[in-house]
Amino acid sequence: MITGLVLALIAGSLVGIQNIFNSRANEGIGTWTTTVIVLGMGFLASFTIGLAVEGKQLFDLPNMKTWYWFSGIIGVGVVLSVVQGVKRLGPTFAISIVMASQISFALLFDSLGLLGLDKVPFTGKQAIGVLIIVGGIIVFKTGGKRSDARKVVPSQQAASKGV
């Protein structure tokens, strides 16, 4: 369990960093170019590491169902949506919404046993957990603006003018 928690924390930090990088790239090269570069580099990296680790077994796909192949196409939607969300809302707010959406849809898919998942009973505790997360996002967004910490104190202003 500890390994799973550590890996989940690593994944969360990497996703946060990647989204900031993607957003910065998008500012200079555009959404579609960013998506091509992100997914293309991801393909090259995973293909190279996969070959190094698994060798020819990388191409042994006997249990691969046809609809699983569409995951890469879904990835295009993920990158496009997150890049645009971060651009319009800022990283913290956009990723908070992405996480709440992920949790909500994972709960839905688990509870209904969709996409080949084992059906997991839906409980009130799960609903309360999702509502607390959504409530936290609302509090975060409506919590008011922070004062600008970069405001110059009058004594600093005088010093900067040479007084």
PDB file of C-alpha atoms in Angstrom:
ATOM      1  CA  MET A   1       0.000   0.000   0.000  1.00  0.00           C
ATOM      2  CA  ILE A   2       2.856   2.392   0.810  1.00  0.00           C
ATOM      3  CA  THR A   3       4.288   1.874  -2.675  1.00  0.00           C
ATOM      4  CA  GLY A   4       0.916   2.704  -4.208  1.00  0.00           C
ATOM      5  CA  LEU A   5       0.644   5.891  -2.145  1.00  0.00           C
ATOM      6  CA  VAL A   6       4.164   6.987  -3.078  1.00  0.00           C
ATOM      7  CA  LEU A   7       3.541   6.283  -6.770  1.00  0.00           C
ATOM      8  CA  ALA A   8       0.238   8.195  -6.634  1.00  0.00           C
ATOM      9  CA  LEU A   9       2.009  11.171  -5.030  1.00  0.00           C
ATOM     10  CA  ILE A  10       4.724  11.048  -7.690  1.00  0.00           C
ATOM     11  CA  ALA A  11       2.083  10.869 -10.426  1.00  0.00           C
ATOM     12  CA  GLY A  12       0.243  13.864  -8.993  1.00  0.00           C
ATOM     13  CA  SER A  13       3.393  15.946  -8.833  1.00  0.00           C
ATOM     14  CA  LEU A  14       4.405  14.968 -12.369  1.00  0.00           C
ATOM     15  CA  VAL A  15       0.951  15.786 -13.740  1.00  0.00           C
ATOM     16  CA  GLY A  16       1.085  19.185 -12.025  1.00  0.00           C
ATOM     17  CA  ILE A  17       4.512  19.926 -13.501  1.00  0.00           C
ATOM     18  CA  GLN A  18       3.529  18.625 -16.932  1.00  0.00           C
ATOM     19  CA  ASN A  19       0.436  20.821 -17.018  1.00  0.00           C
ATOM     20  CA  ILE A  20       2.477  23.926 -16.247  1.00  0.00           C
ATOM     21  CA  PHE A  21       5.021  22.991 -18.935  1.00  0.00           C
ATOM     22  CA  ASN A  22       2.221  22.297 -21.428  1.00  0.00           C
ATOM     23  CA  SER A  23       0.564  25.617 -20.648  1.00  0.00           C
ATOM     24  CA  ARG A  24       3.842  27.509 -21.128  1.00  0.00           C
ATOM     25  CA  ALA A  25       4.529  25.692 -24.402  1.00  0.00           C
ATOM     26  CA  ASN A  26       1.000  26.490 -25.566  1.00  0.00           C
ATOM     27  CA  GLU A  27       1.674  30.216 -25.082  1.00  0.00           C
ATOM     28  CA  GLY A  28       4.519  30.092 -27.585  1.00  0.00           C
ATOM     29  CA  ILE A  29       3.572  27.409 -30.099  1.00  0.00           C
ATOM     30  CA  GLY A  30      -0.190  26.903 -29.920  1.00  0.00           C
ATOM     31  CA  THR A  31      -2.498  24.166 -28.701  1.00  0.00           C
ATOM     32  CA  TRP A  32      -2.210  21.638 -31.512  1.00  0.00           C
ATOM     33  CA  THR A  33       1.571  21.887 -31.748  1.00  0.00           C
ATOM     34  CA  THR A  34       1.797  21.486 -27.965  1.00  0.00           C
ATOM     35  CA  THR A  35      -0.444  18.418 -28.111  1.00  0.00           C
ATOM     36  CA  VAL A  36       1.600  16.844 -30.916  1.00  0.00           C
ATOM     37  CA  ILE A  37       4.869  17.476 -29.092  1.00  0.00           C
ATOM     38  CA  VAL A  38       3.583  16.259 -25.702  1.00  0.00           C
ATOM     39  CA  LEU A  39       2.027  13.070 -27.038  1.00  0.00           C
ATOM     40  CA  GLY A  40       4.821  12.480 -29.571  1.00  0.00           C
ATOM     41  CA  MET A  41       7.548  12.781 -26.951  1.00  0.00           C
ATOM     42  CA  GLY A  42       5.493  10.609 -24.619  1.00  0.00           C
ATOM     43  CA  PHE A  43       5.236   7.973 -27.345  1.00  0.00           C
ATOM     44  CA  LEU A  44       8.969   8.057 -28.050  1.00  0.00           C
ATOM     45  CA  ALA A  45       9.879   7.857 -24.368  1.00  0.00           C
ATOM     46  CA  SER A  46       7.451   5.051 -23.544  1.00  0.00           C
ATOM     47  CA  PHE A  47       8.351   3.135 -26.717  1.00  0.00           C
ATOM     48  CA  THR A  48      12.080   3.365 -25.986  1.00  0.00           C
ATOM     49  CA  ILE A  49      11.702   2.410 -22.318  1.00  0.00           C
ATOM     50  CA  GLY A  50       9.216  -0.334 -23.229  1.00  0.00           C
ATOM     51  CA  LEU A  51      11.661  -1.856 -25.707  1.00  0.00           C
ATOM     52  CA  ALA A  52      14.484  -1.663 -23.178  1.00  0.00           C
ATOM     53  CA  VAL A  53      12.444  -3.239 -20.376  1.00  0.00           C
ATOM     54  CA  GLU A  54      10.189  -5.715 -22.227  1.00  0.00           C
ATOM     55  CA  GLY A  55      11.938  -6.278 -25.546  1.00  0.00           C
ATOM     56  CA  LYS A  56       9.829  -8.078 -28.148  1.00  0.00           C
ATOM     57  CA  GLN A  57       7.139  -8.792 -25.544  1.00  0.00           C
ATOM     58  CA  LEU A  58       6.154  -5.159 -25.967  1.00  0.00           C
ATOM     59  CA  PHE A  59       4.375  -6.208 -29.178  1.00  0.00           C
ATOM     60  CA  ASP A  60       2.617  -9.269 -27.689  1.00  0.00           C
ATOM     61  CA  LEU A  61      -0.965  -8.038 -27.375  1.00  0.00           C
ATOM     62  CA  PRO A  62      -3.212 -11.135 -27.302  1.00  0.00           C
ATOM     63  CA  ASN A  63      -5.645  -9.768 -24.691  1.00  0.00           C
ATOM     64  CA  MET A  64      -5.880  -6.269 -26.127  1.00  0.00           C
ATOM     65  CA  LYS A  65      -9.517  -5.474 -26.808  1.00  0.00           C
ATOM     66  CA  THR A  66     -10.167  -3.254 -29.813  1.00  0.00           C
ATOM     67  CA  TRP A  67     -11.729  -0.426 -27.836  1.00  0.00           C
ATOM     68  CA  TYR A  68      -8.632  -0.116 -25.602  1.00  0.00           C
ATOM     69  CA  TRP A  69      -6.748   1.272 -28.612  1.00  0.00           C
ATOM     70  CA  PHE A  70      -8.811   4.467 -28.382  1.00  0.00           C
ATOM     71  CA  SER A  71      -7.061   5.475 -25.160  1.00  0.00           C
ATOM     72  CA  GLY A  72      -4.493   7.433 -27.177  1.00  0.00           C
ATOM     73  CA  ILE A  73      -7.253   9.406 -28.859  1.00  0.00           C
ATOM     74  CA  ILE A  74      -8.714  10.149 -25.432  1.00  0.00           C
ATOM     75  CA  GLY A  75      -5.236  11.420 -24.470  1.00  0.00           C
ATOM     76  CA  VAL A  76      -5.511  14.078 -27.194  1.00  0.00           C
ATOM     77  CA  GLY A  77      -8.699  15.331 -25.562  1.00  0.00           C
ATOM     78  CA  VAL A  78      -7.032  15.281 -22.147  1.00  0.00           C
ATOM     79  CA  VAL A  79      -4.027  17.349 -23.246  1.00  0.00           C
ATOM     80  CA  LEU A  80      -6.131  19.820 -25.232  1.00  0.00           C
ATOM     81  CA  SER A  81      -8.656  20.295 -22.455  1.00  0.00           C
ATOM     82  CA  VAL A  82      -6.135  20.650 -19.646  1.00  0.00           C
ATOM     83  CA  VAL A  83      -3.930  23.067 -21.593  1.00  0.00           C
ATOM     84  CA  GLN A  84      -6.909  25.266 -22.409  1.00  0.00           C
ATOM     85  CA  GLY A  85      -8.318  24.985 -18.870  1.00  0.00           C
ATOM     86  CA  VAL A  86      -4.998  26.037 -17.324  1.00  0.00           C
ATOM     87  CA  LYS A  87      -4.717  28.876 -19.829  1.00  0.00           C
ATOM     88  CA  ARG A  88      -8.162  30.210 -18.944  1.00  0.00           C
ATOM     89  CA  LEU A  89      -8.398  29.426 -15.219  1.00  0.00           C
ATOM     90  CA  GLY A  90      -4.830  29.147 -13.987  1.00  0.00           C
ATOM     91  CA  PRO A  91      -3.093  25.941 -12.898  1.00  0.00           C
ATOM     92  CA  THR A  92      -4.462  25.530  -9.375  1.00  0.00           C
ATOM     93  CA  PHE A  93      -8.125  26.115 -10.162  1.00  0.00           C
ATOM     94  CA  ALA A  94      -8.079  24.152 -13.428  1.00  0.00           C
ATOM     95  CA  ILE A  95      -6.305  21.126 -11.936  1.00  0.00           C
ATOM     96  CA  SER A  96      -8.636  21.196  -8.914  1.00  0.00           C
ATOM     97  CA  ILE A  97     -11.580  20.872 -11.274  1.00  0.00           C
ATOM     98  CA  VAL A  98      -9.809  18.149 -13.269  1.00  0.00           C
ATOM     99  CA  MET A  99      -9.207  16.169 -10.062  1.00  0.00           C
ATOM    100  CA  ALA A 100     -12.799  16.570  -8.866  1.00  0.00           C
ATOM    101  CA  SER A 101     -14.014  15.448 -12.286  1.00  0.00           C
ATOM    102  CA  GLN A 102     -11.661  12.437 -12.257  1.00  0.00           C
ATOM    103  CA  ILE A 103     -12.862  11.362  -8.823  1.00  0.00           C
ATOM    104  CA  SER A 104     -16.521  11.846  -9.759  1.00  0.00           C
ATOM    105  CA  PHE A 105     -16.248   9.864 -12.979  1.00  0.00           C
ATOM    106  CA  ALA A 106     -14.133   7.141 -11.362  1.00  0.00           C
ATOM    107  CA  LEU A 107     -16.838   6.791  -8.711  1.00  0.00           C
ATOM    108  CA  LEU A 108     -19.522   6.630 -11.400  1.00  0.00           C
ATOM    109  CA  PHE A 109     -17.623   4.022 -13.449  1.00  0.00           C
ATOM    110  CA  ASP A 110     -16.877   1.933 -10.338  1.00  0.00           C
ATOM    111  CA  SER A 111     -20.435   2.145  -9.026  1.00  0.00           C
ATOM    112  CA  LEU A 112     -21.975   1.129 -12.348  1.00  0.00           C
ATOM    113  CA  GLY A 113     -19.271  -1.385 -13.244  1.00  0.00           C
ATOM    114  CA  LEU A 114     -18.614   0.371 -16.556  1.00  0.00           C
ATOM    115  CA  LEU A 115     -15.705  -0.256 -18.941  1.00  0.00           C
ATOM    116  CA  GLY A 116     -15.077  -3.745 -17.598  1.00  0.00           C
ATOM    117  CA  LEU A 117     -14.610  -2.657 -13.971  1.00  0.00           C
ATOM    118  CA  ASP A 118     -15.885  -4.727 -11.074  1.00  0.00           C
ATOM    119  CA  LYS A 119     -19.046  -3.115  -9.726  1.00  0.00           C
ATOM    120  CA  VAL A 120     -18.402  -1.399  -6.387  1.00  0.00           C
ATOM    121  CA  PRO A 121     -21.389  -0.431  -4.234  1.00  0.00           C
ATOM    122  CA  PHE A 122     -22.034   3.310  -4.067  1.00  0.00           C
ATOM    123  CA  THR A 123     -22.134   4.660  -0.504  1.00  0.00           C
ATOM    124  CA  GLY A 124     -23.168   7.908   1.089  1.00  0.00           C
ATOM    125  CA  LYS A 125     -19.616   8.354   2.372  1.00  0.00           C
ATOM    126  CA  GLN A 126     -18.354   8.415  -1.213  1.00  0.00           C
ATOM    127  CA  ALA A 127     -20.946  11.022  -2.189  1.00  0.00           C
ATOM    128  CA  ILE A 128     -20.034  13.147   0.845  1.00  0.00           C
ATOM    129  CA  GLY A 129     -16.339  12.861  -0.055  1.00  0.00           C
ATOM    130  CA  VAL A 130     -16.932  14.110  -3.587  1.00  0.00           C
ATOM    131  CA  LEU A 131     -19.158  16.937  -2.318  1.00  0.00           C
ATOM    132  CA  ILE A 132     -16.468  17.999   0.183  1.00  0.00           C
ATOM    133  CA  ILE A 133     -13.903  18.132  -2.624  1.00  0.00           C
ATOM    134  CA  VAL A 134     -16.229  20.172  -4.840  1.00  0.00           C
ATOM    135  CA  GLY A 135     -17.062  22.416  -1.871  1.00  0.00           C
ATOM    136  CA  GLY A 136     -13.351  22.930  -1.265  1.00  0.00           C
ATOM    137  CA  ILE A 137     -12.887  24.052  -4.855  1.00  0.00           C
ATOM    138  CA  ILE A 138     -15.765  26.510  -4.501  1.00  0.00           C
ATOM    139  CA  VAL A 139     -14.325  27.880  -1.244  1.00  0.00           C
ATOM    140  CA  PHE A 140     -10.906  28.127  -2.870  1.00  0.00           C
ATOM    141  CA  LYS A 141     -12.231  30.061  -5.860  1.00  0.00           C
ATOM    142  CA  THR A 142     -14.618  32.346  -3.979  1.00  0.00           C
ATOM    143  CA  GLY A 143     -12.340  32.846  -0.964  1.00  0.00           C
ATOM    144  CA  GLY A 144     -11.397  36.337  -2.072  1.00  0.00           C
ATOM    145  CA  LYS A 145      -8.344  37.816  -3.675  1.00  0.00           C
ATOM    146  CA  ARG A 146      -5.052  37.919  -1.826  1.00  0.00           C
ATOM    147  CA  SER A 147      -3.483  41.318  -1.456  1.00  0.00           C
ATOM    148  CA  ASP A 148      -0.503  41.842  -3.702  1.00  0.00           C
ATOM    149  CA  ALA A 149       2.546  40.882  -1.621  1.00  0.00           C
ATOM    150  CA  ARG A 150       4.741  42.863  -4.002  1.00  0.00           C
ATOM    151  CA  LYS A 151       3.326  46.230  -2.933  1.00  0.00           C
ATOM    152  CA  VAL A 152       6.087  48.653  -2.113  1.00  0.00           C
ATOM    153  CA  VAL A 153       6.159  49.995   1.426  1.00  0.00           C
ATOM    154  CA  PRO A 154       6.385  53.847   1.476  1.00  0.00           C
ATOM    155  CA  SER A 155       9.873  53.759   3.032  1.00  0.00           C
ATOM    156  CA  GLN A 156      11.053  51.441   0.242  1.00  0.00           C
ATOM    157  CA  GLN A 157       9.471  53.752  -2.321  1.00  0.00           C
ATOM    158  CA  ALA A 158      11.436  56.710  -0.995  1.00  0.00           C
ATOM    159  CA  ALA A 159      14.643  54.677  -0.962  1.00  0.00           C
ATOM    160  CA  SER A 160      14.135  53.609  -4.550  1.00  0.00           C
ATOM    161  CA  LYS A 161      13.764  57.263  -5.604  1.00  0.00           C
ATOM    162  CA  GLY A 162      17.069  58.108  -3.963  1.00  0.00           C
ATOM    163  CA  VAL A 163      15.556  60.097  -1.075  1.00  0.00           C
TER     164      VAL A 163
END
